[in-house]
XYZ file of C-alpha atoms in Angstrom:
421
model
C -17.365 33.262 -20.957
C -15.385 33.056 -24.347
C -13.803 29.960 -25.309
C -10.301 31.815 -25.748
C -10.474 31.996 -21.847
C -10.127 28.135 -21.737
C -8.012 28.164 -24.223
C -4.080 26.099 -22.616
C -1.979 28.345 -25.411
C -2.343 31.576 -24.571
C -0.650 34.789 -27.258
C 2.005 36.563 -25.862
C 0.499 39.411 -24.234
C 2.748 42.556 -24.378
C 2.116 46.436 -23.220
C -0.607 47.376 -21.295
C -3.716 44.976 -19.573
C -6.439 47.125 -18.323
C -9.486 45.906 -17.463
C -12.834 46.425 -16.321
C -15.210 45.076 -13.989
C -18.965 45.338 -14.432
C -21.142 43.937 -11.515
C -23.621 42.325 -13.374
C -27.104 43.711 -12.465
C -25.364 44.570 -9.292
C -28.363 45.892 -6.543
C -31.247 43.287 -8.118
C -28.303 40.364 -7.988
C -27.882 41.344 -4.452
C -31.406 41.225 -3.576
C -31.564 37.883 -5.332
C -28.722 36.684 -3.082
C -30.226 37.502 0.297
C -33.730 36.924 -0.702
C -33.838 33.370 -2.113
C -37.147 33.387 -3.182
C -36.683 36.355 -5.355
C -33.935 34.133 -7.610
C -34.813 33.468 -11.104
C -37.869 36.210 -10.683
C -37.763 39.878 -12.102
C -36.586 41.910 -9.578
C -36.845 45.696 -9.950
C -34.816 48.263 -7.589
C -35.841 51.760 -7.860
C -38.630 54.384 -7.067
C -42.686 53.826 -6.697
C -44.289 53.687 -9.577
C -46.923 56.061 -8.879
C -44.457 58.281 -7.823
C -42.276 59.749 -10.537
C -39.873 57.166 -9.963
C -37.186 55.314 -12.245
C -35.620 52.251 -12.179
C -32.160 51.902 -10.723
C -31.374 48.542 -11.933
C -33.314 45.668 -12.740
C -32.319 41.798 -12.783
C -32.016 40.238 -16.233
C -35.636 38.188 -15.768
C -37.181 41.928 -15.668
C -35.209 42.393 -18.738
C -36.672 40.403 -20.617
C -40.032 42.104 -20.529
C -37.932 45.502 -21.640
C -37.737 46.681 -18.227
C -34.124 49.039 -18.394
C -32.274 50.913 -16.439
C -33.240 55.098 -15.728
C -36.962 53.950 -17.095
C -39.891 55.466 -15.446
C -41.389 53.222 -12.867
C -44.399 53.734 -13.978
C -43.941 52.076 -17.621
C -41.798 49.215 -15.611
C -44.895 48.326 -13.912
C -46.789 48.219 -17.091
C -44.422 45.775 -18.911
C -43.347 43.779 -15.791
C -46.619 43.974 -13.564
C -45.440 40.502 -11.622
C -42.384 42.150 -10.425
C -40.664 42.124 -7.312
C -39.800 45.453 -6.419
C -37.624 47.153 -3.973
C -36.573 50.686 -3.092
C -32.883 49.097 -2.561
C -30.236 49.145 0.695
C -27.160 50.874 0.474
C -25.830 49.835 3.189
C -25.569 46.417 2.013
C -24.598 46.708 -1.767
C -21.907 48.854 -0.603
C -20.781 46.067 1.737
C -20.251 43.505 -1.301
C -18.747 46.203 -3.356
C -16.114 46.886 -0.862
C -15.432 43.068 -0.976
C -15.540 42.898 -4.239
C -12.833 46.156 -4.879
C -11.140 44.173 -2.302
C -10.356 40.797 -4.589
C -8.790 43.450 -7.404
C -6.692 45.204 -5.114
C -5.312 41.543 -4.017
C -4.601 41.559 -7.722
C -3.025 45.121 -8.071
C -3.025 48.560 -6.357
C -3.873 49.623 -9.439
C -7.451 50.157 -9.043
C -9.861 53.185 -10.088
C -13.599 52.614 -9.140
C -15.603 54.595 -11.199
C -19.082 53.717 -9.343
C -20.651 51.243 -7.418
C -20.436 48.522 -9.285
C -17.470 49.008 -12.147
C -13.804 49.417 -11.502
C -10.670 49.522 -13.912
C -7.731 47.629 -12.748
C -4.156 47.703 -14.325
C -2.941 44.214 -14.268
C -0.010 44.456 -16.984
C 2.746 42.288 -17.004
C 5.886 43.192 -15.730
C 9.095 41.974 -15.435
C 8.436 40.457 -11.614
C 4.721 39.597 -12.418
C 5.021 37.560 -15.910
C 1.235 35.945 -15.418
C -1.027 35.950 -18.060
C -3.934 38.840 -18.127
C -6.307 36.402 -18.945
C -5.675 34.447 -15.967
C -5.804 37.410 -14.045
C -9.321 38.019 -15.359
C -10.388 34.375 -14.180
C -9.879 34.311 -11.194
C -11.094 37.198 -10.682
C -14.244 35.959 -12.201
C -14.393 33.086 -10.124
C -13.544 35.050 -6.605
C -16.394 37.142 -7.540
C -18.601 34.371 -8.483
C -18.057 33.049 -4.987
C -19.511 36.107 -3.184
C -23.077 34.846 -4.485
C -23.024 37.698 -7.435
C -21.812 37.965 -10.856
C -19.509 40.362 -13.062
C -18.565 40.965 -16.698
C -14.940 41.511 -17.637
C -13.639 43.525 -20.422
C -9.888 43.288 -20.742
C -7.732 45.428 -23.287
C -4.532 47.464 -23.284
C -6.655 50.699 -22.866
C -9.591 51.735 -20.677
C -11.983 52.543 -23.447
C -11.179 49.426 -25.065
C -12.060 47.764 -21.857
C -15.089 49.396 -21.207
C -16.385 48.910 -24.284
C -15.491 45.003 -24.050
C -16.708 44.961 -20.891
C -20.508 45.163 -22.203
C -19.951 42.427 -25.306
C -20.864 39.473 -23.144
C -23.167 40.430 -20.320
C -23.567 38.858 -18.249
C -20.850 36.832 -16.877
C -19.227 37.508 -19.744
C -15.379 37.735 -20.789
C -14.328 39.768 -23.694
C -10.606 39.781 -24.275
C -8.914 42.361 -26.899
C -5.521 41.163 -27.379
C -2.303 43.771 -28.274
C -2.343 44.446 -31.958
C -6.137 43.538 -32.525
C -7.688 46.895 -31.244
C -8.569 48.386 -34.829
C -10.341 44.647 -35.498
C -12.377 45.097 -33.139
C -13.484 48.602 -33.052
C -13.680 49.348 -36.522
C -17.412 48.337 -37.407
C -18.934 49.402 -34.144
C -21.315 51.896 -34.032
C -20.329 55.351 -32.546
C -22.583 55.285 -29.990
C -20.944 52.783 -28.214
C -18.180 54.950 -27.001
C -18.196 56.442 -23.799
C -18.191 60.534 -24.659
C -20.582 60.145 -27.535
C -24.120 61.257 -26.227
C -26.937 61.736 -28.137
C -26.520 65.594 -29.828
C -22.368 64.349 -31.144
C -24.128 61.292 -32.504
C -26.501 63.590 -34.021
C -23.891 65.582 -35.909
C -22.284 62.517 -36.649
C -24.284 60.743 -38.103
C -25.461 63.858 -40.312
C -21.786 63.996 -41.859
C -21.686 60.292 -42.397
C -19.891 59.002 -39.916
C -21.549 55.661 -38.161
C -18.497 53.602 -37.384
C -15.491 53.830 -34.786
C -13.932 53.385 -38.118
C -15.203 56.469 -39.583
C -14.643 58.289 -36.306
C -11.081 57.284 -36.517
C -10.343 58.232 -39.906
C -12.587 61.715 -39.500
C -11.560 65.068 -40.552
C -10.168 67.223 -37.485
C -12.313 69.976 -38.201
C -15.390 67.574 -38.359
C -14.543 66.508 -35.285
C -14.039 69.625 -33.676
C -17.582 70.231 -34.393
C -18.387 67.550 -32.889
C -16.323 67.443 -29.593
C -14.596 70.809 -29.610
C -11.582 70.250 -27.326
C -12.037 66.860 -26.672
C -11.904 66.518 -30.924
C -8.245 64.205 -30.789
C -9.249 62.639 -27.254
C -12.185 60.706 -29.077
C -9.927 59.879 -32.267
C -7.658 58.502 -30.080
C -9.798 56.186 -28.140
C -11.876 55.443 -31.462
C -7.882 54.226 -32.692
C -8.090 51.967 -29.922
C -5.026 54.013 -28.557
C -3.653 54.151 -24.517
C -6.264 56.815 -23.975
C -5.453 57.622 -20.150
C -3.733 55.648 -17.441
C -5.822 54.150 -14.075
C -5.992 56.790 -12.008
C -5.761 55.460 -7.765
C -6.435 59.031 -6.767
C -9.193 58.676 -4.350
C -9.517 62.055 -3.407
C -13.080 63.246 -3.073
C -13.368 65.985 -5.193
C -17.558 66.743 -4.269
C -19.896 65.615 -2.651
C -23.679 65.916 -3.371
C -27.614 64.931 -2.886
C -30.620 64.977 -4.787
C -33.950 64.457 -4.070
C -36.601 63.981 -6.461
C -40.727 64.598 -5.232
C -43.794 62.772 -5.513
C -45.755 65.954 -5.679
C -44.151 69.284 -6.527
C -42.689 71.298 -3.849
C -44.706 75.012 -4.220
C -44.153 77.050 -1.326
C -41.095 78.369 0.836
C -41.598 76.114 4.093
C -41.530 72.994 2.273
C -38.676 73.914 0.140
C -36.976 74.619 2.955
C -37.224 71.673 4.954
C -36.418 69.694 1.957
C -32.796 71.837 1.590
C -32.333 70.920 5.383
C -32.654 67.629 4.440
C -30.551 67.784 2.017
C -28.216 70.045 3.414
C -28.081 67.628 6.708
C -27.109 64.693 4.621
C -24.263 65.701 2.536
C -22.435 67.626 5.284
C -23.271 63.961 7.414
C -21.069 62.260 4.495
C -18.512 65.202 4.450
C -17.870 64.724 8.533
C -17.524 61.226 7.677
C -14.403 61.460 5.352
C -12.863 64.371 7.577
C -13.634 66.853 4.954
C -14.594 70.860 4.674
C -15.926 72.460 1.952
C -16.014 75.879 0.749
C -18.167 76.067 -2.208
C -22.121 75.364 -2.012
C -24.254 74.624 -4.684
C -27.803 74.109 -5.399
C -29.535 72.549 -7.891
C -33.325 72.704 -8.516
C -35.516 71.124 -11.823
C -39.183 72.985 -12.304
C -42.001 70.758 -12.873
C -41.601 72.348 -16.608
C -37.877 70.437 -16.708
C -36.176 73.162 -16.564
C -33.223 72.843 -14.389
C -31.266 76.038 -12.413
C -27.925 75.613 -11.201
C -26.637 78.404 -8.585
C -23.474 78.170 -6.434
C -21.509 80.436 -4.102
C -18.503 80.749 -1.797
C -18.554 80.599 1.602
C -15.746 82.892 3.606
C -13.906 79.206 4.938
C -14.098 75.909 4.505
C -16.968 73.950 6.657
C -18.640 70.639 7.373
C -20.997 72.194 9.465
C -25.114 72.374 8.425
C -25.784 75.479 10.399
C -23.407 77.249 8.471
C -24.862 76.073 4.987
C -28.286 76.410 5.664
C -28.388 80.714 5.434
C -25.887 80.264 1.961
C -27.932 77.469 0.966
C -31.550 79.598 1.656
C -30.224 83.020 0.193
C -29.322 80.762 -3.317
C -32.802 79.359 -3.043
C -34.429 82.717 -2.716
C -32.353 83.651 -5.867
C -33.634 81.066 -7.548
C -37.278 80.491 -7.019
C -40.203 82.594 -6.801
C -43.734 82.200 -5.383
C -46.046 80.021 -7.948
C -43.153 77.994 -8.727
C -43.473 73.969 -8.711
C -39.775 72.422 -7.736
C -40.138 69.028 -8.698
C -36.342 67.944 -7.774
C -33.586 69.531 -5.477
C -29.557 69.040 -5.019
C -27.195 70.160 -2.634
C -23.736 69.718 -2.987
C -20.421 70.814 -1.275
C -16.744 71.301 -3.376
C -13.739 73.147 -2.585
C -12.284 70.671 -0.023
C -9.031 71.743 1.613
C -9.381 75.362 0.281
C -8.945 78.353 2.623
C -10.764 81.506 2.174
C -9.447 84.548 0.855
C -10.444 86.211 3.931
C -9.823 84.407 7.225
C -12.395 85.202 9.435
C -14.773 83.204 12.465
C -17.637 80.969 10.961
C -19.778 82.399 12.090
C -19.179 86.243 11.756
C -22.061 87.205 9.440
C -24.663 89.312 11.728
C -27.425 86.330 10.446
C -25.120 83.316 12.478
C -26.269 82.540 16.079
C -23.939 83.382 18.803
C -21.258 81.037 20.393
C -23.186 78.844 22.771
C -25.715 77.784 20.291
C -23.264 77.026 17.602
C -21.427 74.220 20.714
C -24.758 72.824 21.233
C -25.939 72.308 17.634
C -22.419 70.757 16.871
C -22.932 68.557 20.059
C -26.644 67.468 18.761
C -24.460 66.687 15.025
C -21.721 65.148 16.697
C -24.219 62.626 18.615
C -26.468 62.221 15.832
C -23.693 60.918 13.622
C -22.478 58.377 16.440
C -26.455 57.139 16.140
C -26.827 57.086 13.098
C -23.022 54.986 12.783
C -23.762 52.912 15.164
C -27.657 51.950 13.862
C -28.148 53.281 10.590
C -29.413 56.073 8.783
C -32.668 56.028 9.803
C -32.275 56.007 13.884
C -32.189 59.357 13.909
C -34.785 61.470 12.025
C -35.401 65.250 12.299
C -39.007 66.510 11.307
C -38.139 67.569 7.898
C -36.296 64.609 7.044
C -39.626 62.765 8.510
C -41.825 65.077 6.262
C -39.449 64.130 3.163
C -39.055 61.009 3.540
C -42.781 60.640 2.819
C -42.966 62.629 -0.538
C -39.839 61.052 -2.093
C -39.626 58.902 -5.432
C -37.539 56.395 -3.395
C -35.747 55.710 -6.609
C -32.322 54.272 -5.691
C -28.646 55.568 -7.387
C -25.769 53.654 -8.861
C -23.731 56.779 -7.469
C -24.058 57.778 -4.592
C -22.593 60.619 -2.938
C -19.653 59.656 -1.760
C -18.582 58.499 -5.609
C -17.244 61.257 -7.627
């Protein structure tokens, strides 16, 4: 922690305090917590190494052999080959993270998680609430501390600025940009260290000269536009150091999604189907869950050459229902692949929520849907299933092809899971 967070004098603080929380290491800290023997070890969460898998997060001892985040297992293994590894529980790391969005919303209702593991909070001083931001940020600190994990604070009157602070002092860090000290502190940083910047604008960047927030800043439009296009004034502004967007406490759900990533290529239509039931199966599970229908389907597939297809449709109402996917999902499938090809990762995902179709008409009126009875007793089977797999977990409650997928997965673990936008 910085020493101007012990500091008794504290500068006036005036305008905006947004901050932002950064679960330090977040899934290997919380395997470190419940698994004593793993503290002070490298831990590794993500997929098999042998597998195609990546790492999801790693704990700062496997760090310091080079292991990072979204590297392939299988070089993880090679630099860290005394790690602990594990394929990483939802469940649980959900569980703290709910306790931990918990201690900022004792703090303020304005909170926006943006994953897992980060949040930005709004804790400006008002005319009723005259405290400190800094003091804010401590305690915060120190309520997090005493859930067993860690987290690295960023705090700065906008949300760039505290994102950007947030990864200055990792971990357990506090980074504090005070009002009137933005340019300071942004001016010689590199441009890559600005969320929107990814590695082609950096490219064309860098190629005109421009290597600094500084030079960002002080850019010519049309440079920029090059860059950015629309989003050209966006970056200046948050390269300024400037209010760039308020904390948003919309929680709406605006998709929700799966992927699934193979061992061994899928390359013929039985498997490929069974993995989309999987798939399919899961997300409309989550979309039950938070009361939602859907009207637009998409699917996502990546060839074993990289290439990735992207192919969505509309269905005629809204749904949360699998069996009414599944022949939307298959026809975009048989759009999309043909015999000899090797899928080597698949998506589902479901958008539209709340939108009626243009034509109102029964689910299932296409001449391909089954007839009345069976559609009651497949949504009695879901409606059981989900009380199982409430009730017991995920895994209670396994259909052959999620049995058959489960066994040529990655296992790789995500920071964002489906139900995170």
């Amino acid at each position: 922690m910085s020493d101007s967070a012990t500091t008794p004098s504290l500068p006036a603080w005036t305008g905006p305090a947004i901050l932002l929380v950064d679960l330090d290491a977040f899934f290997a800290s919380v395997e470190q917590l419940d698994h004593p023997a793993w503290r002070g070890k490298p831990v590794i969460v993500g997929g098999k190494a042998g597998a195609r898998g990546v790492v999801a997060t790693c704990s700062y001892e496997a760090r310091s052999f080079g292991v990072r985040s979204a590297m392939p297992a299988a070089r993880a293994a090679q630099l860290c080959p005394d790690a602990i590894w594990t394929h990483g529980r939802f469940d649980r790391y959900r569980e703290l993270s709910a306790q931990v969005m918990g201690i900022l919303r004792d703090e303020t209702p304005l909170v926006q998680q943006v994953s897992i593991d980060e949040a930005f909070a709004d804790i400006s001083p008002t005319r009723v609430n005259t405290e400190h931001p800094l003091r804010v940020a401590e305690r915060i600190i120190e309520r997090v501390d005493a859930l067993g994990i860690t987290c690295s604070i960023g705090l700065g009157t906008s949300k760039s600025i505290a994102k950007i602070a947030s990864d200055m002092d990792k971990p357990h860090g506090l980074t504090v940009v005070y009002p009137g000290s933005e340019r300071t502190f942004l001016d010689p940083l590199p441009i890559r260290i600005m969320s929107g910047i990814g590695p082609a604008a950096e490219k064309k960047l860098l190629a005109s000269g421009i290597r600094t927030l500084r030079d960002l800043a002080e850019a010519d439009g049309s440079l920029l536009a090059k860059a950015f296009g629309k989003n050209a004034e966006m970056m200046r502004t948050r390269a300024l150091g400037l209010n760039d967007s308020t904390v948003s406490t919309d929680d709406e759900v605006k998709s929700i999604s799966k992927e699934m990533t193979f061992a061994e290529d899928l390359t013929d239509w039985p498997a490929l189907r069974s993995a989309v039931a999987t798939l399919c199966a899961q997300v409309t599970r989550r979309v039950r869950r938070k009361g939602l229908r859907g009207r637009t389907v998409t699917l996502r597939i990546r060839f074993s050459n990289m290439e990735t297809h992207t192919a969505q449709t509309q269905l005629a109402s809204p749904t949360d229902n699998d069996a009414v996917l599944m022949p939307a999902l298959l026809d975009l499938l048989a759009s999309s692949w043909e015999s000899g090809m090797r899928v080597r990762l698949l998506g589902v995902g479901l958008t539209g929520f709340g939108e009626e179709g243009a034509v109102q008409q029964a689910l299932f009126a296409d001449e391909r849907a089954q007839d009345g009875a069976a559609v009651r007793r497949r949504e009695n089977l879901t409606a059981a299933t989900d009380q199982l797999k409430e009730r017991f977990g995920e895994d209670s409650v396994l259909f052959g092809h999620e049995m058959r997928n489960a066994r040529n997965t990655t296992g790789t673990a995500s920071k964002r899971p489906a139900d995170y936008r």
